[in-house]
C-alpha positions as a LaTeX table, in Angstrom:
\begin{tabular}{lrrr}
\hline
Residue & $x$ (\AA) & $y$ (\AA) & $z$ (\AA) \\
\hline
Met1 & $-19.38$ & 24.20 & 17.68 \\
Lys2 & $-15.86$ & 22.80 & 17.44 \\
Asp3 & $-17.07$ & 19.25 & 18.62 \\
Ile4 & $-19.83$ & 19.33 & 16.02 \\
Met5 & $-17.39$ & 20.09 & 13.28 \\
Arg6 & $-14.97$ & 17.39 & 14.39 \\
Ile7 & $-17.81$ & 14.87 & 14.19 \\
Lys8 & $-18.53$ & 15.98 & 10.58 \\
Cys9 & $-14.92$ & 15.56 & 9.64 \\
Leu10 & $-13.97$ & 12.35 & 8.10 \\
Leu11 & $-10.36$ & 12.67 & 9.32 \\
Ser12 & $-9.00$ & 12.02 & 12.72 \\
Glu13 & $-7.22$ & 14.88 & 14.42 \\
Asp14 & $-3.87$ & 12.87 & 14.03 \\
Ile15 & $-4.31$ & 12.38 & 10.30 \\
Glu16 & $-5.43$ & 15.89 & 9.65 \\
Thr17 & $-2.37$ & 17.16 & 11.46 \\
Leu18 & $-0.11$ & 14.82 & 9.50 \\
Leu19 & $-1.81$ & 15.94 & 6.23 \\
Asn20 & $-1.21$ & 19.60 & 7.18 \\
Gln21 & 2.37 & 18.87 & 7.98 \\
Gln22 & 2.67 & 17.33 & 4.52 \\
Ile23 & 1.00 & 20.34 & 2.93 \\
Lys24 & 3.76 & 22.33 & 4.57 \\
Lys25 & 6.53 & 19.98 & 3.23 \\
Glu26 & 5.09 & 20.17 & $-0.30$ \\
Ala27 & 5.11 & 24.07 & $-0.08$ \\
His28 & 8.68 & 23.90 & 1.19 \\
Ser29 & 9.70 & 21.65 & $-1.75$ \\
Ser30 & 8.08 & 23.93 & $-4.23$ \\
Ser31 & 9.92 & 26.93 & $-2.74$ \\
Met32 & 13.24 & 24.94 & $-2.60$ \\
Tyr33 & 12.81 & 24.06 & $-6.25$ \\
Leu34 & 12.25 & 27.67 & $-7.17$ \\
Ala35 & 15.41 & 28.61 & $-5.38$ \\
Met36 & 17.34 & 25.86 & $-7.15$ \\
Ala37 & 15.86 & 27.06 & $-10.49$ \\
Ser38 & 17.12 & 30.56 & $-9.69$ \\
Trp39 & 20.50 & 29.44 & $-8.74$ \\
Cys40 & 20.87 & 27.30 & $-11.88$ \\
Asn41 & 19.62 & 30.19 & $-14.07$ \\
Gln42 & 22.10 & 32.61 & $-12.50$ \\
Asn43 & 24.89 & 30.13 & $-13.13$ \\
Gly44 & 24.07 & 29.52 & $-16.66$ \\
Phe45 & 22.47 & 26.08 & $-16.27$ \\
Asp46 & 19.36 & 26.86 & $-18.34$ \\
Tyr47 & 18.02 & 23.32 & $-18.88$ \\
Ser48 & 18.46 & 22.54 & $-15.19$ \\
Ser49 & 16.74 & 25.81 & $-14.28$ \\
Asp50 & 13.72 & 24.76 & $-16.44$ \\
Tyr51 & 13.75 & 21.30 & $-14.81$ \\
Phe52 & 13.57 & 22.88 & $-11.39$ \\
Phe53 & 10.81 & 25.23 & $-12.40$ \\
Lys54 & 8.83 & 22.14 & $-13.55$ \\
Gln55 & 9.62 & 20.39 & $-10.28$ \\
Ser56 & 8.42 & 23.43 & $-8.30$ \\
Glu57 & 5.08 & 23.46 & $-10.21$ \\
Glu58 & 4.72 & 19.74 & $-9.47$ \\
Glu59 & 5.23 & 20.30 & $-5.76$ \\
Arg60 & 2.77 & 23.18 & $-5.70$ \\
Met61 & 0.22 & 20.92 & $-7.37$ \\
His62 & 0.84 & 18.27 & $-4.68$ \\
Gln63 & 0.32 & 20.84 & $-2.05$ \\
Leu64 & $-2.94$ & 21.97 & $-3.56$ \\
Lys65 & $-4.16$ & 18.39 & $-3.99$ \\
Leu66 & $-3.53$ & 17.53 & $-0.26$ \\
Phe67 & $-4.95$ & 20.94 & 0.84 \\
Lys68 & $-8.23$ & 20.25 & $-1.24$ \\
Tyr69 & $-8.56$ & 16.81 & 0.10 \\
Val70 & $-8.42$ & 17.99 & 3.69 \\
Leu71 & $-11.11$ & 20.41 & 3.00 \\
Asp72 & $-13.24$ & 17.84 & 1.13 \\
Met73 & $-13.02$ & 15.55 & 4.11 \\
Gly74 & $-14.39$ & 18.32 & 6.37 \\
Gly75 & $-11.09$ & 19.22 & 7.90 \\
Arg76 & $-9.23$ & 22.42 & 8.28 \\
Ala77 & $-6.40$ & 22.88 & 5.76 \\
Val78 & $-3.74$ & 25.24 & 6.95 \\
Ser79 & $-1.91$ & 27.50 & 4.51 \\
Pro80 & 1.72 & 27.06 & 5.56 \\
Asp81 & 4.51 & 29.62 & 6.08 \\
Val82 & 7.60 & 28.69 & 4.29 \\
Ala83 & 11.04 & 29.66 & 5.59 \\
Asn84 & 14.58 & 28.70 & 5.50 \\
Ile85 & 14.98 & 28.08 & 1.88 \\
Lys86 & 18.60 & 27.55 & 0.76 \\
Gln87 & 19.44 & 30.13 & $-1.89$ \\
Asp88 & 23.09 & 29.50 & $-2.71$ \\
Tyr89 & 25.04 & 26.42 & $-3.57$ \\
Pro90 & 28.78 & 25.95 & $-3.58$ \\
Ala91 & 28.61 & 23.37 & $-6.44$ \\
Phe92 & 26.24 & 22.31 & $-9.20$ \\
Arg93 & 26.20 & 18.82 & $-7.94$ \\
Glu94 & 24.95 & 19.84 & $-4.52$ \\
Val95 & 21.75 & 21.20 & $-6.02$ \\
Phe96 & 20.89 & 17.67 & $-7.22$ \\
Glu97 & 22.07 & 16.06 & $-4.00$ \\
Asp98 & 19.70 & 18.28 & $-1.96$ \\
Ala99 & 16.97 & 17.54 & $-4.45$ \\
Leu100 & 17.27 & 13.83 & $-3.94$ \\
Glu101 & 17.46 & 14.22 & $-0.24$ \\
Ala102 & 14.23 & 16.16 & $-0.26$ \\
Glu103 & 12.48 & 13.62 & $-2.39$ \\
Ile104 & 13.54 & 10.75 & $-0.13$ \\
Ser105 & 12.31 & 12.84 & 2.98 \\
Ile106 & 8.90 & 13.37 & 1.27 \\
Thr107 & 8.60 & 9.63 & 0.55 \\
Gln108 & 9.34 & 8.76 & 4.25 \\
Ser109 & 6.83 & 11.37 & 5.27 \\
Leu110 & 4.09 & 9.91 & 3.10 \\
Lys111 & 4.89 & 6.46 & 4.25 \\
Asn112 & 4.55 & 7.58 & 7.79 \\
Ile113 & 0.99 & 9.02 & 7.06 \\
Ala114 & 0.06 & 5.91 & 5.19 \\
Ala115 & 1.10 & 3.75 & 8.20 \\
Thr116 & $-0.96$ & 6.00 & 10.53 \\
Cys117 & $-4.05$ & 5.64 & 8.06 \\
Met118 & $-3.60$ & 1.80 & 8.32 \\
Arg119 & $-3.44$ & 1.81 & 12.13 \\
Glu120 & $-6.60$ & 3.99 & 12.25 \\
Gln121 & $-8.24$ & 2.12 & 9.44 \\
Asp122 & $-8.66$ & 5.28 & 7.31 \\
Phe123 & $-8.86$ & 3.44 & 4.12 \\
Val124 & $-10.22$ & 6.42 & 2.20 \\
Thr125 & $-7.13$ & 8.45 & 3.03 \\
Phe126 & $-4.87$ & 5.51 & 2.54 \\
Glu127 & $-6.24$ & 5.13 & $-1.01$ \\
Phe128 & $-5.86$ & 8.74 & $-1.73$ \\
Leu129 & $-2.21$ & 8.55 & $-0.59$ \\
Asn130 & $-1.64$ & 5.83 & $-3.16$ \\
Trp131 & $-1.44$ & 8.33 & $-5.96$ \\
Phe132 & 1.24 & 10.25 & $-4.10$ \\
Met133 & 3.28 & 7.11 & $-3.44$ \\
Lys134 & 3.34 & 6.32 & $-7.18$ \\
Glu135 & 4.22 & 9.88 & $-7.88$ \\
Gln136 & 7.18 & 9.58 & $-5.32$ \\
Arg137 & 8.56 & 6.60 & $-7.27$ \\
Glu138 & 8.78 & 8.84 & $-10.33$ \\
Glu139 & 10.17 & 11.76 & $-8.38$ \\
Glu140 & 12.98 & 9.75 & $-6.66$ \\
Tyr141 & 13.75 & 8.01 & $-9.84$ \\
Lys142 & 14.32 & 11.31 & $-11.71$ \\
Ala143 & 16.36 & 12.70 & $-8.87$ \\
Arg144 & 18.66 & 9.71 & $-8.80$ \\
Arg145 & 18.99 & 9.70 & $-12.57$ \\
Ala146 & 19.90 & 13.43 & $-12.51$ \\
Leu147 & 22.57 & 12.80 & $-9.84$ \\
Glu148 & 23.87 & 9.74 & $-11.73$ \\
Leu149 & 24.73 & 12.00 & $-14.69$ \\
Phe150 & 27.49 & 13.54 & $-12.61$ \\
Glu151 & 29.05 & 10.02 & $-12.30$ \\
Val152 & 28.47 & 8.98 & $-15.84$ \\
Ile153 & 29.46 & 12.29 & $-17.54$ \\
Gly154 & 31.79 & 13.78 & $-15.03$ \\
Glu155 & 32.12 & 17.55 & $-14.30$ \\
Glu156 & 35.42 & 18.11 & $-16.02$ \\
Gly157 & 35.73 & 20.15 & $-19.13$ \\
Thr158 & 32.36 & 20.52 & $-20.64$ \\
Gly159 & 30.88 & 18.02 & $-18.23$ \\
Arg160 & 28.67 & 20.38 & $-16.47$ \\
Trp161 & 27.29 & 21.65 & $-19.69$ \\
Glu162 & 26.52 & 18.20 & $-20.84$ \\
Ile163 & 24.85 & 17.32 & $-17.55$ \\
Asp164 & 22.78 & 20.47 & $-17.84$ \\
Lys165 & 21.72 & 19.46 & $-21.36$ \\
His166 & 20.65 & 15.95 & $-20.26$ \\
Val167 & 18.71 & 16.76 & $-17.07$ \\
Asn168 & 15.65 & 17.96 & $-18.72$ \\
Lys169 & 15.45 & 14.78 & $-20.76$ \\
Ile170 & 15.03 & 12.39 & $-17.88$ \\
Thr171 & 11.80 & 10.54 & $-18.05$ \\
Tyr172 & 10.18 & 7.96 & $-16.07$ \\
Asn173 & 8.58 & 5.12 & $-17.93$ \\
Ser174 & 5.54 & 4.08 & $-15.92$ \\
Glu175 & 4.89 & 0.98 & $-18.19$ \\
Ala176 & 8.47 & $-0.27$ & $-17.59$ \\
Ala177 & 7.70 & 0.12 & $-13.87$ \\
Gly178 & 4.71 & $-2.10$ & $-14.24$ \\
Glu179 & 1.92 & 0.62 & $-13.82$ \\
\hline
\end{tabular}
């Protein structure tokens, strides 16, 4: 029966494995952003907390989009376990540094899947991944801009309060990016 199901699946085993790994990474990101939202909330950074709650929701949506795609293609989507979520941060800035690192890692992972799709000539999945690649441009842009606030505003005096107020206002202009 397993061989018959594989024949009906439109994904290679390698791509299905990579997509399931990406599902886990998106779930991890969603949980990471929830922990960041909690830390920000506990430390009085309400706007940043709201920002990370929204980021968590987006990552969860990405996870579900990938999950449903694997199923639609006849594959087996795996609901991931999520562990090792950092709960405490020694500094406000470190929250945003970790967020940028995570977004860069997700971009690299998606690029790896896309490269595998091209090698295997899985143009359907490659096209599906284009949405995620565009989304990652926005995600990395917002994470970089948030971190840049620490340089522009500085943390001294009311700096952290000002940074917190501005984080939620960061937007990505897709028209300016040529989309």
